[in-house]
Tab-separated table of C-alpha atoms in Angstrom:
chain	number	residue	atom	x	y	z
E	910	UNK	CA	146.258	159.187	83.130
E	911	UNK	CA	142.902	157.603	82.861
E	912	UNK	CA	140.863	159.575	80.635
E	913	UNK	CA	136.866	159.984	82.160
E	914	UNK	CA	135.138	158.986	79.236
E	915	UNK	CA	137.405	155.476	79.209
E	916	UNK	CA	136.495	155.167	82.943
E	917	UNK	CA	132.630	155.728	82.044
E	918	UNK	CA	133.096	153.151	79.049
E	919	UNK	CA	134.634	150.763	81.235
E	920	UNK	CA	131.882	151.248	83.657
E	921	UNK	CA	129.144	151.280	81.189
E	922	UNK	CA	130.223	147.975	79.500
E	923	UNK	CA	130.676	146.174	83.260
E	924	UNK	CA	126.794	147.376	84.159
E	925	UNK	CA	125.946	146.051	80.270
E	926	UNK	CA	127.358	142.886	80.958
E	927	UNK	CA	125.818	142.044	84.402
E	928	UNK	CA	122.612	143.558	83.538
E	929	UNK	CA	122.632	140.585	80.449
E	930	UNK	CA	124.174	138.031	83.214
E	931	UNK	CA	121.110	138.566	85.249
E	932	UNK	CA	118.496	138.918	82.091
E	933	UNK	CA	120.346	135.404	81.425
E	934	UNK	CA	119.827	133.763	85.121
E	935	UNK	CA	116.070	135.488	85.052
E	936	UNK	CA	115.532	133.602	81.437
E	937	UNK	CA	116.927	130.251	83.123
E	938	UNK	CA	115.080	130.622	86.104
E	939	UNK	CA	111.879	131.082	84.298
E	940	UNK	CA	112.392	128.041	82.371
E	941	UNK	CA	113.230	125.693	85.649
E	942	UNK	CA	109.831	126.941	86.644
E	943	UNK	CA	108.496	126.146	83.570
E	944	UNK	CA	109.864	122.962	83.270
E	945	UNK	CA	108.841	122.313	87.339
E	946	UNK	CA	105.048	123.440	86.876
E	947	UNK	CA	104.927	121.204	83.459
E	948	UNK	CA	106.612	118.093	85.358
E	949	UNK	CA	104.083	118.758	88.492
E	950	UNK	CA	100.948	118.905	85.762
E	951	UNK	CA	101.898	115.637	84.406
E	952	UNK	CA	102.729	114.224	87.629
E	953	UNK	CA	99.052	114.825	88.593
E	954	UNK	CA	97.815	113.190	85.652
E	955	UNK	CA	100.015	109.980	86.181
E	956	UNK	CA	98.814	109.571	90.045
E	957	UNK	CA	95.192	110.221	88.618
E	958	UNK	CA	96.095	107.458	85.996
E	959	UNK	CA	97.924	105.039	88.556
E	960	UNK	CA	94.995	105.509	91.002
E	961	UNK	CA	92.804	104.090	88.238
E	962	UNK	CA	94.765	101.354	87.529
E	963	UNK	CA	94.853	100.333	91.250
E	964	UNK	CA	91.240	100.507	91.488
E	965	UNK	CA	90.665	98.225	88.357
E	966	UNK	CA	93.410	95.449	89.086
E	967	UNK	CA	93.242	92.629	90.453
E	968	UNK	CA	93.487	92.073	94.349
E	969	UNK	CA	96.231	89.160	94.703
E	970	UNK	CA	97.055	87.987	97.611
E	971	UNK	CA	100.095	86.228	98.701
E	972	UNK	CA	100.723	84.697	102.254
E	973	UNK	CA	103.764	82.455	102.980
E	974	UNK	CA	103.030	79.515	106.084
E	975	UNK	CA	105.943	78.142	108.170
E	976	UNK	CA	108.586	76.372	106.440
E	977	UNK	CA	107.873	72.456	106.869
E	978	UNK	CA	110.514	70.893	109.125
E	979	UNK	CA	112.155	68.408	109.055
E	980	UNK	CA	113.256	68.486	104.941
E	981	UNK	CA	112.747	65.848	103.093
E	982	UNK	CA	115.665	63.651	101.613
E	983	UNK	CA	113.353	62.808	98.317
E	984	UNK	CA	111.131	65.681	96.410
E	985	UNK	CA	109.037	62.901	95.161
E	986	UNK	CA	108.617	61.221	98.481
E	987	UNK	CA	106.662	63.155	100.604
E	988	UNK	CA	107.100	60.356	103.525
E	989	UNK	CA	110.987	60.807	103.126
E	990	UNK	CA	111.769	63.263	106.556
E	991	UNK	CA	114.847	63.276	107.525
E	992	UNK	CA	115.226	62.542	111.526
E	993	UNK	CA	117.215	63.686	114.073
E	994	UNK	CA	119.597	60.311	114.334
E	995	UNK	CA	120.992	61.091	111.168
E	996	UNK	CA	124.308	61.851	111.084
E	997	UNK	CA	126.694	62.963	108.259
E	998	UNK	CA	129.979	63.020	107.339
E	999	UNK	CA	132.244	66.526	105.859
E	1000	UNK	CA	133.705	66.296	103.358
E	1001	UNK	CA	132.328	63.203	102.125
E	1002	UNK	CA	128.899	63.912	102.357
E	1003	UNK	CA	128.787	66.726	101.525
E	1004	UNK	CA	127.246	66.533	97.857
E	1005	UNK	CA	123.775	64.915	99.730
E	1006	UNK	CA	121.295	67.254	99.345
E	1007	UNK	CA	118.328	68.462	101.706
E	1008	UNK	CA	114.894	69.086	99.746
E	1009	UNK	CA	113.630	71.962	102.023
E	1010	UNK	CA	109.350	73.579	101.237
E	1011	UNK	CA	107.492	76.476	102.078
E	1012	UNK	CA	103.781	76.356	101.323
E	1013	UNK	CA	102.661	79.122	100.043
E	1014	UNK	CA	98.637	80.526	99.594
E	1015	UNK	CA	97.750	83.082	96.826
E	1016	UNK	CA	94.065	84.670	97.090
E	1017	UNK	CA	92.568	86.857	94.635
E	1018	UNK	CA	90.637	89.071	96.907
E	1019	UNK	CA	88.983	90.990	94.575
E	1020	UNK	CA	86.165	89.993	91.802
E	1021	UNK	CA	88.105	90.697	88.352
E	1022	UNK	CA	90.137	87.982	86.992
E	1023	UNK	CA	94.422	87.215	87.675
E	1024	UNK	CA	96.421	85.959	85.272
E	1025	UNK	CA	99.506	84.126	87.267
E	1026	UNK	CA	102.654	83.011	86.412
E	1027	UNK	CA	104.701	81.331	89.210
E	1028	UNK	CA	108.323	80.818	88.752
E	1029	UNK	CA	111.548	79.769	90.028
E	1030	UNK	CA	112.321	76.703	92.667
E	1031	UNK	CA	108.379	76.146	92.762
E	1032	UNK	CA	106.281	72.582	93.021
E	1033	UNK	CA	102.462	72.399	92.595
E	1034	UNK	CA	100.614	71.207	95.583
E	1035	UNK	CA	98.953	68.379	93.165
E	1036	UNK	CA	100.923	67.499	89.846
E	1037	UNK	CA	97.903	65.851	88.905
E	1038	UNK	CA	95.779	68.977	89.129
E	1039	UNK	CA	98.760	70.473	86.343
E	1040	UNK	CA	99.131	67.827	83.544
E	1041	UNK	CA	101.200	71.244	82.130
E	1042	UNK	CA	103.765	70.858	84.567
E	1043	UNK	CA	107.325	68.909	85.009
E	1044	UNK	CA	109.620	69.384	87.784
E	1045	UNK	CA	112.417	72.671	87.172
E	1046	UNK	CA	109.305	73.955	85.208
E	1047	UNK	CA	107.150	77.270	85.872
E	1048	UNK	CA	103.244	77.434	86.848
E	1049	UNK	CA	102.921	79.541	83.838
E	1050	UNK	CA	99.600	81.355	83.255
E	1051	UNK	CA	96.910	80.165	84.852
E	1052	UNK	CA	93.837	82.146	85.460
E	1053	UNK	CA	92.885	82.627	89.014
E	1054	UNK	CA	89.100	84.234	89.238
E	1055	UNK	CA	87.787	86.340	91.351
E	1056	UNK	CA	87.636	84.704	95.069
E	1057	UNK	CA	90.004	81.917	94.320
E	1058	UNK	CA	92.746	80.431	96.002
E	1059	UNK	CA	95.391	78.539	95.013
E	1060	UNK	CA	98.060	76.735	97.083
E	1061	UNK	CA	101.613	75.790	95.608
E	1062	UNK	CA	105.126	74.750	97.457
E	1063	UNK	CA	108.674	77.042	97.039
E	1064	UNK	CA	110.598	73.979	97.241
E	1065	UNK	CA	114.829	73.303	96.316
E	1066	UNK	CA	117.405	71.696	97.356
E	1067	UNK	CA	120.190	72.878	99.718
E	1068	UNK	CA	123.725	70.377	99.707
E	1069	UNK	CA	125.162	70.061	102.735
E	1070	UNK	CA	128.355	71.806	101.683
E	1071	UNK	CA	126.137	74.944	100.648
E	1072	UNK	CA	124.291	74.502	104.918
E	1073	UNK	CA	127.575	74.711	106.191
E	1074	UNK	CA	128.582	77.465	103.810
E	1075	UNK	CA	125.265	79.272	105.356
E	1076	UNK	CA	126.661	78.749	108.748
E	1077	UNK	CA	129.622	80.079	108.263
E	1078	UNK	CA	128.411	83.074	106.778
E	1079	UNK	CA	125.955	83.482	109.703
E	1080	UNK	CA	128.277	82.819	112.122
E	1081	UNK	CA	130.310	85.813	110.308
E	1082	UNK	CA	127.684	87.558	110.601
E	1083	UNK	CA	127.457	88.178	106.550
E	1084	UNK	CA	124.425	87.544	104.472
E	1085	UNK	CA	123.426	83.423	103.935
E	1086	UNK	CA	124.850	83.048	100.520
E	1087	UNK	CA	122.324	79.688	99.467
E	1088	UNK	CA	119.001	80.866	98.997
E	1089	UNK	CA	115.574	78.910	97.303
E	1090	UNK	CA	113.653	81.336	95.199
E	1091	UNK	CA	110.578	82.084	93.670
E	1092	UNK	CA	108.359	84.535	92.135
E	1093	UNK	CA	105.204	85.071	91.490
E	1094	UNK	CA	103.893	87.604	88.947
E	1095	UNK	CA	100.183	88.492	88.354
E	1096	UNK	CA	98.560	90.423	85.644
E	1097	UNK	CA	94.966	92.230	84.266
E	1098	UNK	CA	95.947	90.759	80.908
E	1099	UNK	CA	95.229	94.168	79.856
E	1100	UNK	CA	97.233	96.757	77.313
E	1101	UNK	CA	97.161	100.010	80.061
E	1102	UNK	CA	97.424	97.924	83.215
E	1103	UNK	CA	99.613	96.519	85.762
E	1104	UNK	CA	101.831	93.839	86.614
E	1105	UNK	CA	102.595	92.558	90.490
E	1106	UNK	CA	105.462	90.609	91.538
E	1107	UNK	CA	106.276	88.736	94.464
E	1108	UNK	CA	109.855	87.735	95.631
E	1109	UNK	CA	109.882	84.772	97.912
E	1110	UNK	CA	113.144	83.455	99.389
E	1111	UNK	CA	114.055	81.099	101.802
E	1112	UNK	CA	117.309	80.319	103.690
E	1113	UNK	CA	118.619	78.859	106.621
E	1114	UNK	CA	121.258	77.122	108.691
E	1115	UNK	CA	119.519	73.417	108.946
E	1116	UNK	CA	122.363	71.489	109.933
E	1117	UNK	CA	124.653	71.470	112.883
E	1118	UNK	CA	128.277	70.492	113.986
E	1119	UNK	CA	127.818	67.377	116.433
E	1120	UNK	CA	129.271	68.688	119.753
E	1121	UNK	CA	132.983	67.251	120.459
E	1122	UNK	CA	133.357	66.099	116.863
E	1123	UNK	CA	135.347	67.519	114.084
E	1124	UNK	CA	133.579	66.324	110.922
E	1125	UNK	CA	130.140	65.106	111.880
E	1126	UNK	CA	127.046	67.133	111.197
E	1127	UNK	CA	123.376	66.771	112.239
E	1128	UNK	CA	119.722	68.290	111.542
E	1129	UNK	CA	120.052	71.893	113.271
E	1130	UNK	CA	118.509	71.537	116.862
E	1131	UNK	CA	117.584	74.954	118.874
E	1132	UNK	CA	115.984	75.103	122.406
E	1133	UNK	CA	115.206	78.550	121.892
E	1134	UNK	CA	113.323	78.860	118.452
E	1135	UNK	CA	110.474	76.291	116.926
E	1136	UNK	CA	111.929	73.801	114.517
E	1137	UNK	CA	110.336	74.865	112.247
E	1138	UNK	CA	112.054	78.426	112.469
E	1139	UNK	CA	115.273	77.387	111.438
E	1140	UNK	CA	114.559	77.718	107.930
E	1141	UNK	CA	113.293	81.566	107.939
E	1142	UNK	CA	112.105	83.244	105.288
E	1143	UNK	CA	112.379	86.953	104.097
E	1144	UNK	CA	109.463	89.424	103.894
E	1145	UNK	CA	107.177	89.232	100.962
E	1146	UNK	CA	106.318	92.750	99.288
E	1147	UNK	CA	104.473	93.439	96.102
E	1148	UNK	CA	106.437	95.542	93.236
E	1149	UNK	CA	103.743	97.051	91.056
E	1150	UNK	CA	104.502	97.964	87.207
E	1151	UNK	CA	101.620	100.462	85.595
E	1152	UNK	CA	102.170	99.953	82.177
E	1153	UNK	CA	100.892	102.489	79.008
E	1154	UNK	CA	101.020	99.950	77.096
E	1155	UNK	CA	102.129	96.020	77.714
E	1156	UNK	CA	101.782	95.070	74.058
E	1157	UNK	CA	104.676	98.195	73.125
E	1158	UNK	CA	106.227	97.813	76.270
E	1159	UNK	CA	105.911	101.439	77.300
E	1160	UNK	CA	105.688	101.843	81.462
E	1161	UNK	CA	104.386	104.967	83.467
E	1162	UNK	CA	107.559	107.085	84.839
E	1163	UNK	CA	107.297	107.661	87.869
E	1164	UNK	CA	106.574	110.718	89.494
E	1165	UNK	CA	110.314	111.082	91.419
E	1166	UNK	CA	112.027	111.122	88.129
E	1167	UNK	CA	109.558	113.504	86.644
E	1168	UNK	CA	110.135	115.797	89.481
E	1169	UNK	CA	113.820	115.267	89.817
């Protein structure tokens, strides 16, 4: 037989122990709220800090034109188009290359100085204007002031093994595999600032199978779309670092992963 007082015990040490279970959740609790009204303080402080920073950088713009069509066959021959008689052969030809370009236009919009960098499968407009630069080289750090453009090319070479790869894959309906890059990166030049950065890419499909052949392959030709169309390129969007300090390379967190 159960005595009463060892029932009343039992009891007493079961009410004990969820009385300190909930004193324990109630501590924890606190503290997540703690922790959650300390992250949202400092997450008001970095958007007031951010907002500064975007008020004090420089506006860059960047603005990509239509891809010029036809290619070229020579980078340094700006005469050398390609025409639509040409006719290759696969496999053997397929190591010729196609020199494809994309002007591109940056603008600073704004009144405070840019420092730009400009990177990847990139050409100046006028290698004479850029003593500085040699070709597989970067437009590295030039300053761009306040209301001043600047015009430069996105400009590589595509072989005609890596088109016909692209058609295959678009034909698949899988993403084009041969891609020309750049980027462009801009900066305040200043300890607590920012740093934008520009992807460009271009791609295409800009050469054909000649009807009723089995090897023979010709400059892309499409009733429905421009020429110029056939080389596409993807969107341009700005990705903006805000940095505590550039020279330590410490960044601002942002305020998802404070809140998170």
């Amino acid at each position: 037989m159960v005595e009463a007082w060892d029932v009343a015990e039992t009891v007493g040490t079961v009410a004990s122990a969820a009385a300190a279970a909930v004193a324990t959740g109630l501590v924890a609790w606190q503290a997540r709220l703690a922790r959650r009204a300390n992250a949202s303080a400092h997450a008001v402080v970095i958007d007031s800090a951010k907002a500064r920073l975007d008020a004090e950088a420089p506006d860059l713009d960047v603005r990509v034109l239509a891809p010029a069509w036809p290619p070229l066959r020579d980078a340094n021959d700006s005469t050398s188009h390609l025409t639509g008689d040409t006719v290759w052969s696969l496999p053997r030809d397929e190591r010729q290359t196609l020199v494809c370009t994309l002007p591109v236009d940056l603008t600073n919009r704004g009144t405070r100085d840019a420092e730009v960098t400009i990177s990847g499968d990139v050409r100046p407009v006028s290698e004479l204007a850029d003593h500085a630069w040699s070709p597989g080289q970067p437009i590295e750090d030039f300053l761009m002031p306040g209301r001043e453009p600047y015009r430069f090319h996105l400009q590589g070479t595509l072989t005609l093994r890596q088109c016909a790869d692209n058609r295959a894959a678009r034909e698949r309906g899988r993403p084009l595999p041969h891609r020309i890059a750049g980027v462009v990166s801009a900066t305040d030049r200043r300890d607590e600032g920012i740093t934008d950065r520009w992807e460009l890419v271009m791609t295409g499909c800009p050469i054909e199978p000649v009807p009723g052949t089995e090897d023979q392959w010709r400059l892309t030709v499409d009733s429905v779309v421009p020429q110029w169309k056939i080389l596409t390129v993807e969107q341009v969007a700005r990705e903006r670092t805000y940095w505590i300090s550039r020279r330590r390379g410490v960044t601002y967190p942002s305020v998802e992963d404070l809140l998170g």
